[in-house]
Every structure is written in C-alpha cells, then in structure tokens.
Amino acid sequence: MVLAFERIEVEMAGFGNMSVMTLFPVTLLLLTMEIVFSSYKSLSPKWTTRLAYGNLIINAAWTIVIIVLLLNPSLILPYLADVLAGVFQRSPEDIIPQVRLIIMIIGLASIATVIIDAFSGFRKLRDENGDVNEATRE
C-alpha cells in the first residue's frame, strides 16, 4: 500500500501538486456523496423532486471542481513537459499547448456530460409525474 501511495505521489509530481492535493478532499467528498446518492436512487421506486435537485447539486459541484482544475495555470509543471517532450521527441514548448488542449477537451466533455445528466434527471421527473413520454406513446 505504501508503494501505491508513493507511485501516486510521483505521478502527481508531474502536475501542480498543490492544486491536485487541494482538490483531493473535495473530490473524495463528492465521490462519497455520489455513491450515497446512487444508492438512494436505486432504492427509490421513482424520481422525485428531491432526487432531481440532489442530482443537480452534485452535478453543479462536479462542474465547479472541473472548472477550478481546468483554470489552474500550474496544472502542468515543466517536469511533465520535459518528460512528454522526451517521449514524443519534440520540444517542451510544442508539447505544453497540446497537453493543455487535450486537458481542456476532456474537461469540456466532462462538463457536457454533467449537464446532460442534470437535465436528464429533471426529464425523468417530468416523465414520471404524468406527462406522456414521446418514446413510449404508441
């Protein structure tokens, strides 16, 4: 187990160690809330207003964490750029913008997924409260 933590520490050294470690407790809390909420959803027979708003709050918190992480300028340290430049045989100045672009694309895709999940929670609530679902109308 100590070896695993040492490996995580070494891998995190390539990123802005302060930023990642500062968000770690928040991320752990959100993961725990997500697990508890998913358990509650699985026990609930149908979507309620409380479930839809709880889903929205958790998704909004995830969005905030992702945005804070993406807007952090010290996310990529020069050490990581040197390692990636050696792997791809390019200069670190060429690698940093490409890595930032990849991180931004992944972050925006994550935010889009979170937003879609929040809206689908309210759509499920509306569909289960008596409105006719177009897919089931036949």
GROMACS .gro file of N, CA and C in nm:
model
  414
    1MET      N    1   0.082  -0.118   0.000
    1MET     CA    2   0.000   0.000   0.000
    1MET      C    3   0.087   0.126   0.000
    2VAL      N    4   0.197   0.121   0.071
    2VAL     CA    5   0.288   0.235   0.073
    2VAL      C    6   0.345   0.259  -0.065
    3LEU      N    7   0.373   0.149  -0.139
    3LEU     CA    8   0.425   0.161  -0.274
    3LEU      C    9   0.323   0.230  -0.364
    4ALA      N   10   0.195   0.198  -0.347
    4ALA     CA   11   0.090   0.261  -0.428
    4ALA      C   12   0.083   0.411  -0.399
    5PHE      N   13   0.091   0.449  -0.272
    5PHE     CA   14   0.088   0.591  -0.239
    5PHE      C   15   0.212   0.663  -0.290
    6GLU      N   16   0.327   0.597  -0.286
    6GLU     CA   17   0.448   0.658  -0.340
    6GLU      C   18   0.436   0.677  -0.491
    7ARG      N   19   0.376   0.581  -0.559
    7ARG     CA   20   0.359   0.593  -0.704
    7ARG      C   21   0.262   0.707  -0.736
    8ILE      N   22   0.153   0.719  -0.660
    8ILE     CA   23   0.059   0.829  -0.681
    8ILE      C   24   0.129   0.962  -0.658
    9GLU      N   25   0.212   0.967  -0.555
    9GLU     CA   26   0.283   1.091  -0.526
    9GLU      C   27   0.379   1.127  -0.639
   10VAL      N   28   0.448   1.028  -0.695
   10VAL     CA   29   0.540   1.053  -0.805
   10VAL      C   30   0.463   1.097  -0.929
   11GLU      N   31   0.349   1.032  -0.958
   11GLU     CA   32   0.271   1.069  -1.074
   11GLU      C   33   0.209   1.207  -1.057
   12MET      N   34   0.170   1.242  -0.935
   12MET     CA   35   0.113   1.374  -0.911
   12MET      C   36   0.220   1.482  -0.915
   13ALA      N   37   0.345   1.444  -0.902
   13ALA     CA   38   0.452   1.544  -0.907
   13ALA      C   39   0.462   1.606  -1.045
   14GLY      N   40   0.413   1.539  -1.147
   14GLY     CA   41   0.413   1.595  -1.282
   14GLY      C   42   0.308   1.702  -1.300
   15PHE      N   43   0.207   1.699  -1.218
   15PHE     CA   44   0.104   1.802  -1.224
   15PHE      C   45   0.128   1.899  -1.110
   16GLY      N   46   0.052   2.008  -1.107
   16GLY     CA   47   0.065   2.106  -0.999
   16GLY      C   48   0.025   2.040  -0.868
   17ASN      N   49   0.121   1.992  -0.792
   17ASN     CA   50   0.095   1.912  -0.674
   17ASN      C   51   0.003   1.983  -0.576
   18MET      N   52   0.021   2.112  -0.558
   18MET     CA   53  -0.065   2.185  -0.466
   18MET      C   54  -0.209   2.184  -0.513
   19SER      N   55  -0.231   2.207  -0.641
   19SER     CA   56  -0.368   2.217  -0.691
   19SER      C   57  -0.440   2.083  -0.683
   20VAL      N   58  -0.373   1.977  -0.719
   20VAL     CA   59  -0.435   1.845  -0.717
   20VAL      C   60  -0.462   1.802  -0.573
   21MET      N   61  -0.368   1.824  -0.486
   21MET     CA   62  -0.385   1.782  -0.347
   21MET      C   63  -0.486   1.872  -0.274
   22THR      N   64  -0.503   1.995  -0.316
   22THR     CA   65  -0.602   2.082  -0.255
   22THR      C   66  -0.743   2.036  -0.291
   23LEU      N   67  -0.761   1.989  -0.412
   23LEU     CA   68  -0.892   1.944  -0.457
   23LEU      C   69  -0.921   1.799  -0.418
   24PHE      N   70  -0.822   1.727  -0.367
   24PHE     CA   71  -0.843   1.586  -0.334
   24PHE      C   72  -0.950   1.565  -0.228
   25PRO      N   73  -0.952   1.639  -0.116
   25PRO     CA   74  -1.059   1.617  -0.018
   25PRO      C   75  -1.199   1.649  -0.073
   26VAL      N   76  -1.208   1.752  -0.155
   26VAL     CA   77  -1.337   1.788  -0.215
   26VAL      C   78  -1.382   1.677  -0.310
   27THR      N   79  -1.289   1.626  -0.388
   27THR     CA   80  -1.321   1.519  -0.481
   27THR      C   81  -1.363   1.392  -0.407
   28LEU      N   82  -1.294   1.362  -0.299
   28LEU     CA   83  -1.330   1.245  -0.219
   28LEU      C   84  -1.468   1.262  -0.157
   29LEU      N   85  -1.500   1.381  -0.109
   29LEU     CA   86  -1.632   1.409  -0.055
   29LEU      C   87  -1.740   1.394  -0.162
   30LEU      N   88  -1.713   1.447  -0.280
   30LEU     CA   89  -1.810   1.436  -0.389
   30LEU      C   90  -1.830   1.291  -0.433
   31LEU      N   91  -1.722   1.214  -0.436
   31LEU     CA   92  -1.736   1.072  -0.470
   31LEU      C   93  -1.821   0.999  -0.368
   32THR      N   94  -1.800   1.030  -0.241
   32THR     CA   95  -1.880   0.968  -0.135
   32THR      C   96  -2.026   1.008  -0.148
   33MET      N   97  -2.051   1.136  -0.174
   33MET     CA   98  -2.188   1.183  -0.192
   33MET      C   99  -2.252   1.116  -0.313
   34GLU      N  100  -2.175   1.098  -0.419
   34GLU     CA  101  -2.227   1.033  -0.540
   34GLU      C  102  -2.265   0.887  -0.512
   35ILE      N  103  -2.183   0.817  -0.436
   35ILE     CA  104  -2.213   0.677  -0.402
   35ILE      C  105  -2.338   0.668  -0.316
   36VAL      N  106  -2.349   0.754  -0.215
   36VAL     CA  107  -2.467   0.754  -0.129
   36VAL      C  108  -2.591   0.791  -0.210
   37PHE      N  109  -2.580   0.891  -0.295
   37PHE     CA  110  -2.693   0.933  -0.377
   37PHE      C  111  -2.735   0.824  -0.474
   38SER      N  112  -2.639   0.755  -0.534
   38SER     CA  113  -2.672   0.646  -0.626
   38SER      C  114  -2.742   0.532  -0.553
   39SER      N  115  -2.700   0.504  -0.431
   39SER     CA  116  -2.767   0.402  -0.351
   39SER      C  117  -2.910   0.443  -0.321
   40TYR      N  118  -2.929   0.570  -0.287
   40TYR     CA  119  -3.063   0.620  -0.259
   40TYR      C  120  -3.150   0.615  -0.384
   41LYS      N  121  -3.092   0.649  -0.500
   41LYS     CA  122  -3.167   0.643  -0.625
   41LYS      C  123  -3.211   0.500  -0.657
   42SER      N  124  -3.123   0.405  -0.630
   42SER     CA  125  -3.157   0.266  -0.662
   42SER      C  126  -3.267   0.212  -0.571
   43LEU      N  127  -3.279   0.266  -0.450
   43LEU     CA  128  -3.383   0.221  -0.359
   43LEU      C  129  -3.516   0.294  -0.381
   44SER      N  130  -3.512   0.407  -0.446
   44SER     CA  131  -3.632   0.484  -0.470
   44SER      C  132  -3.709   0.426  -0.588
   45PRO      N  133  -3.841   0.406  -0.574
   45PRO     CA  134  -3.917   0.346  -0.684
   45PRO      C  135  -3.931   0.437  -0.805
   46LYS      N  136  -3.930   0.569  -0.785
   46LYS     CA  137  -3.940   0.661  -0.897
   46LYS      C  138  -3.870   0.791  -0.863
   47TRP      N  139  -3.847   0.873  -0.965
   47TRP     CA  140  -3.779   1.000  -0.945
   47TRP      C  141  -3.871   1.097  -0.872
   48THR      N  142  -3.815   1.165  -0.774
   48THR     CA  143  -3.888   1.267  -0.701
   48THR      C  144  -3.819   1.401  -0.722
   49THR      N  145  -3.883   1.505  -0.675
   49THR     CA  146  -3.823   1.638  -0.685
   49THR      C  147  -3.694   1.643  -0.605
   50ARG      N  148  -3.693   1.577  -0.491
   50ARG     CA  149  -3.574   1.573  -0.406
   50ARG      C  150  -3.457   1.505  -0.478
   51LEU      N  151  -3.486   1.397  -0.549
   51LEU     CA  152  -3.381   1.328  -0.625
   51LEU      C  153  -3.328   1.416  -0.738
   52ALA      N  154  -3.418   1.483  -0.808
   52ALA     CA  155  -3.375   1.566  -0.920
   52ALA      C  156  -3.289   1.683  -0.872
   53TYR      N  157  -3.329   1.748  -0.763
   53TYR     CA  158  -3.249   1.860  -0.713
   53TYR      C  159  -3.118   1.812  -0.649
   54GLY      N  160  -3.120   1.697  -0.584
   54GLY     CA  161  -2.995   1.641  -0.531
   54GLY      C  162  -2.898   1.609  -0.643
   55ASN      N  163  -2.949   1.552  -0.750
   55ASN     CA  164  -2.866   1.524  -0.867
   55ASN      C  165  -2.809   1.652  -0.926
   56LEU      N  166  -2.891   1.758  -0.932
   56LEU     CA  167  -2.845   1.887  -0.983
   56LEU      C  168  -2.735   1.946  -0.896
   57ILE      N  169  -2.749   1.937  -0.765
   57ILE     CA  170  -2.650   1.993  -0.673
   57ILE      C  171  -2.517   1.920  -0.685
   58ILE      N  172  -2.522   1.788  -0.690
   58ILE     CA  173  -2.398   1.710  -0.703
   58ILE      C  174  -2.332   1.739  -0.838
   59ASN      N  175  -2.411   1.748  -0.943
   59ASN     CA  176  -2.355   1.778  -1.075
   59ASN      C  177  -2.296   1.918  -1.081
   60ALA      N  178  -2.361   2.014  -1.015
   60ALA     CA  179  -2.306   2.150  -1.011
   60ALA      C  180  -2.174   2.153  -0.935
   61ALA      N  181  -2.164   2.076  -0.827
   61ALA     CA  182  -2.039   2.070  -0.751
   61ALA      C  183  -1.928   2.008  -0.836
   62TRP      N  184  -1.958   1.902  -0.911
   62TRP     CA  185  -1.858   1.843  -1.000
   62TRP      C  186  -1.814   1.943  -1.106
   63THR      N  187  -1.908   2.020  -1.159
   63THR     CA  188  -1.874   2.119  -1.260
   63THR      C  189  -1.780   2.224  -1.204
   64ILE      N  190  -1.805   2.269  -1.082
   64ILE     CA  191  -1.718   2.368  -1.018
   64ILE      C  192  -1.578   2.312  -0.999
   65VAL      N  193  -1.567   2.188  -0.953
   65VAL     CA  194  -1.435   2.126  -0.933
   65VAL      C  195  -1.361   2.115  -1.066
   66ILE      N  196  -1.430   2.074  -1.171
   66ILE     CA  197  -1.366   2.060  -1.301
   66ILE      C  198  -1.319   2.196  -1.353
   67ILE      N  199  -1.402   2.299  -1.338
   67ILE     CA  200  -1.364   2.432  -1.385
   67ILE      C  201  -1.245   2.486  -1.307
   68VAL      N  202  -1.245   2.468  -1.175
   68VAL     CA  203  -1.131   2.514  -1.094
   68VAL      C  204  -1.003   2.443  -1.138
   69LEU      N  205  -1.013   2.315  -1.164
   69LEU     CA  206  -0.896   2.239  -1.207
   69LEU      C  207  -0.848   2.284  -1.345
   70LEU      N  208  -0.941   2.308  -1.436
   70LEU     CA  209  -0.903   2.348  -1.571
   70LEU      C  210  -0.844   2.488  -1.577
   71LEU      N  211  -0.891   2.577  -1.492
   71LEU     CA  212  -0.844   2.715  -1.495
   71LEU      C  213  -0.716   2.736  -1.416
   72ASN      N  214  -0.663   2.630  -1.356
   72ASN     CA  215  -0.541   2.641  -1.278
   72ASN      C  216  -0.421   2.646  -1.372
   73PRO      N  217  -0.346   2.758  -1.371
   73PRO     CA  218  -0.232   2.768  -1.464
   73PRO      C  219  -0.116   2.676  -1.428
   74SER      N  220  -0.107   2.633  -1.304
   74SER     CA  221   0.005   2.547  -1.264
   74SER      C  222  -0.031   2.399  -1.271
   75LEU      N  223  -0.130   2.365  -1.354
   75LEU     CA  224  -0.170   2.225  -1.366
   75LEU      C  225  -0.059   2.140  -1.424
   76ILE      N  226   0.013   2.193  -1.522
   76ILE     CA  227   0.122   2.119  -1.584
   76ILE      C  228   0.254   2.184  -1.545
   77LEU      N  229   0.337   2.108  -1.478
   77LEU     CA  230   0.468   2.159  -1.438
   77LEU      C  231   0.569   2.136  -1.550
   78PRO      N  232   0.676   2.211  -1.550
   78PRO     CA  233   0.779   2.193  -1.654
   78PRO      C  234   0.837   2.051  -1.655
   79TYR      N  235   0.839   1.984  -1.540
   79TYR     CA  236   0.890   1.847  -1.534
   79TYR      C  237   0.808   1.755  -1.625
   80LEU      N  238   0.676   1.768  -1.621
   80LEU     CA  239   0.590   1.686  -1.705
   80LEU      C  240   0.610   1.719  -1.852
   81ALA      N  241   0.626   1.847  -1.883
   81ALA     CA  242   0.650   1.886  -2.022
   81ALA      C  243   0.782   1.827  -2.073
   82ASP      N  244   0.885   1.825  -1.987
   82ASP     CA  245   1.013   1.765  -2.028
   82ASP      C  246   0.999   1.616  -2.053
   83VAL      N  247   0.926   1.547  -1.967
   83VAL     CA  248   0.906   1.402  -1.984
   83VAL      C  249   0.829   1.374  -2.113
   84LEU      N  250   0.719   1.447  -2.134
   84LEU     CA  251   0.641   1.426  -2.257
   84LEU      C  252   0.719   1.465  -2.382
   85ALA      N  253   0.800   1.569  -2.373
   85ALA     CA  254   0.882   1.608  -2.487
   85ALA      C  255   0.982   1.498  -2.521
   86GLY      N  256   1.037   1.433  -2.419
   86GLY     CA  257   1.129   1.321  -2.443
   86GLY      C  258   1.059   1.203  -2.505
   87VAL      N  259   0.937   1.175  -2.462
   87VAL     CA  260   0.862   1.062  -2.515
   87VAL      C  261   0.824   1.085  -2.661
   88PHE      N  262   0.774   1.205  -2.691
   88PHE     CA  263   0.728   1.234  -2.826
   88PHE      C  264   0.835   1.298  -2.913
   89GLN      N  265   0.954   1.314  -2.862
   89GLN     CA  266   1.069   1.370  -2.934
   89GLN      C  267   1.036   1.506  -2.996
   90ARG      N  268   0.984   1.593  -2.912
   90ARG     CA  269   0.952   1.729  -2.951
   90ARG      C  270   1.004   1.822  -2.842
   91SER      N  271   0.996   1.950  -2.866
   91SER     CA  272   1.040   2.045  -2.765
   91SER      C  273   0.928   2.067  -2.663
   92PRO      N  274   0.964   2.099  -2.538
   92PRO     CA  275   0.861   2.123  -2.436
   92PRO      C  276   0.767   2.238  -2.473
   93GLU      N  277   0.816   2.335  -2.548
   93GLU     CA  278   0.731   2.447  -2.588
   93GLU      C  279   0.621   2.402  -2.684
   94ASP      N  280   0.647   2.296  -2.761
   94ASP     CA  281   0.546   2.242  -2.852
   94ASP      C  282   0.446   2.153  -2.779
   95ILE      N  283   0.491   2.087  -2.675
   95ILE     CA  284   0.408   1.991  -2.604
   95ILE      C  285   0.306   2.059  -2.513
   96ILE      N  286   0.344   2.165  -2.443
   96ILE     CA  287   0.256   2.227  -2.343
   96ILE      C  288   0.122   2.272  -2.403
   97PRO      N  289   0.118   2.342  -2.517
   97PRO     CA  290  -0.013   2.380  -2.571
   97PRO      C  291  -0.099   2.259  -2.611
   98GLN      N  292  -0.035   2.153  -2.661
   98GLN     CA  293  -0.111   2.035  -2.699
   98GLN      C  294  -0.168   1.964  -2.577
   99VAL      N  295  -0.089   1.956  -2.470
   99VAL     CA  296  -0.139   1.893  -2.347
   99VAL      C  297  -0.252   1.977  -2.288
  100ARG      N  298  -0.238   2.108  -2.288
  100ARG     CA  299  -0.345   2.196  -2.239
  100ARG      C  300  -0.473   2.178  -2.323
  101LEU      N  301  -0.459   2.165  -2.454
  101LEU     CA  302  -0.574   2.144  -2.540
  101LEU      C  303  -0.643   2.011  -2.507
  102ILE      N  304  -0.566   1.907  -2.488
  102ILE     CA  305  -0.623   1.776  -2.453
  102ILE      C  306  -0.695   1.784  -2.319
  103ILE      N  307  -0.634   1.851  -2.222
  103ILE     CA  308  -0.696   1.865  -2.090
  103ILE      C  309  -0.825   1.945  -2.102
  104MET      N  310  -0.825   2.052  -2.180
  104MET     CA  311  -0.946   2.133  -2.198
  104MET      C  312  -1.057   2.053  -2.266
  105ILE      N  313  -1.023   1.974  -2.367
  105ILE     CA  314  -1.124   1.894  -2.436
  105ILE      C  315  -1.185   1.792  -2.341
  106ILE      N  316  -1.102   1.725  -2.263
  106ILE     CA  317  -1.152   1.628  -2.165
  106ILE      C  318  -1.238   1.698  -2.061
  107GLY      N  319  -1.195   1.815  -2.015
  107GLY     CA  320  -1.273   1.890  -1.916
  107GLY      C  321  -1.407   1.936  -1.971
  108LEU      N  322  -1.408   1.987  -2.094
  108LEU     CA  323  -1.534   2.032  -2.153
  108LEU      C  324  -1.628   1.914  -2.180
  109ALA      N  325  -1.573   1.800  -2.219
  109ALA     CA  326  -1.656   1.680  -2.237
  109ALA      C  327  -1.715   1.635  -2.104
  110SER      N  328  -1.636   1.646  -1.996
  110SER     CA  329  -1.687   1.611  -1.864
  110SER      C  330  -1.798   1.705  -1.820
  111ILE      N  331  -1.780   1.834  -1.846
  111ILE     CA  332  -1.883   1.932  -1.810
  111ILE      C  333  -2.010   1.907  -1.892
  112ALA      N  334  -1.996   1.876  -2.020
  112ALA     CA  335  -2.113   1.847  -2.103
  112ALA      C  336  -2.187   1.724  -2.052
  113THR      N  337  -2.113   1.622  -2.011
  113THR     CA  338  -2.176   1.502  -1.957
  113THR      C  339  -2.250   1.531  -1.828
  114VAL      N  340  -2.193   1.613  -1.743
  114VAL     CA  341  -2.256   1.650  -1.616
  114VAL      C  342  -2.385   1.728  -1.642
  115ILE      N  343  -2.382   1.820  -1.737
  115ILE     CA  344  -2.501   1.900  -1.769
  115ILE      C  345  -2.611   1.811  -1.827
  116ILE      N  346  -2.574   1.720  -1.914
  116ILE     CA  347  -2.673   1.628  -1.972
  116ILE      C  348  -2.735   1.542  -1.862
  117ASP      N  349  -2.654   1.496  -1.767
  117ASP     CA  350  -2.706   1.415  -1.657
  117ASP      C  351  -2.802   1.494  -1.570
  118ALA      N  352  -2.772   1.621  -1.545
  118ALA     CA  353  -2.861   1.705  -1.464
  118ALA      C  354  -2.995   1.724  -1.534
  119PHE      N  355  -2.992   1.753  -1.665
  119PHE     CA  356  -3.117   1.772  -1.738
  119PHE      C  357  -3.196   1.642  -1.749
  120SER      N  358  -3.127   1.529  -1.763
  120SER     CA  359  -3.199   1.402  -1.774
  120SER      C  360  -3.269   1.367  -1.643
  121GLY      N  361  -3.213   1.412  -1.530
  121GLY     CA  362  -3.281   1.390  -1.402
  121GLY      C  363  -3.414   1.462  -1.396
  122PHE      N  364  -3.417   1.585  -1.442
  122PHE     CA  365  -3.544   1.660  -1.444
  122PHE      C  366  -3.639   1.606  -1.550
  123ARG      N  367  -3.585   1.556  -1.662
  123ARG     CA  368  -3.672   1.495  -1.763
  123ARG      C  369  -3.736   1.368  -1.708
  124LYS      N  370  -3.659   1.288  -1.634
  124LYS     CA  371  -3.716   1.167  -1.573
  124LYS      C  372  -3.823   1.203  -1.473
  125LEU      N  373  -3.801   1.311  -1.398
  125LEU     CA  374  -3.901   1.356  -1.301
  125LEU      C  375  -4.029   1.397  -1.373
  126ARG      N  376  -4.017   1.473  -1.480
  126ARG     CA  377  -4.134   1.517  -1.555
  126ARG      C  378  -4.207   1.398  -1.618
  127ASP      N  379  -4.131   1.303  -1.673
  127ASP     CA  380  -4.191   1.187  -1.737
  127ASP      C  381  -4.265   1.099  -1.637
  128GLU      N  382  -4.215   1.087  -1.517
  128GLU     CA  383  -4.278   1.001  -1.417
  128GLU      C  384  -4.393   1.070  -1.344
  129ASN      N  385  -4.406   1.202  -1.360
  129ASN     CA  386  -4.514   1.273  -1.293
  129ASN      C  387  -4.638   1.287  -1.380
  130GLY      N  388  -4.647   1.211  -1.487
  130GLY     CA  389  -4.771   1.208  -1.562
  130GLY      C  390  -4.764   1.261  -1.702
  131ASP      N  391  -4.661   1.333  -1.740
  131ASP     CA  392  -4.651   1.378  -1.878
  131ASP      C  393  -4.623   1.258  -1.967
  132VAL      N  394  -4.672   1.261  -2.088
  132VAL     CA  395  -4.655   1.149  -2.179
  132VAL      C  396  -4.517   1.156  -2.241
  133ASN      N  397  -4.446   1.047  -2.231
  133ASN     CA  398  -4.314   1.037  -2.292
  133ASN      C  399  -4.333   1.001  -2.439
  134GLU      N  400  -4.271   1.075  -2.529
  134GLU     CA  401  -4.286   1.052  -2.672
  134GLU      C  402  -4.238   0.914  -2.714
  135ALA      N  403  -4.136   0.862  -2.647
  135ALA     CA  404  -4.082   0.731  -2.686
  135ALA      C  405  -4.177   0.618  -2.650
  136THR      N  406  -4.260   0.637  -2.547
  136THR     CA  407  -4.349   0.530  -2.503
  136THR      C  408  -4.491   0.545  -2.556
  137ARG      N  409  -4.517   0.654  -2.629
  137ARG     CA  410  -4.653   0.675  -2.685
  137ARG      C  411  -4.667   0.592  -2.810
  138GLU      N  412  -4.753   0.491  -2.805
  138GLU     CA  413  -4.779   0.407  -2.922
  138GLU      C  414  -4.919   0.355  -2.915
   0.00000   0.00000   0.00000
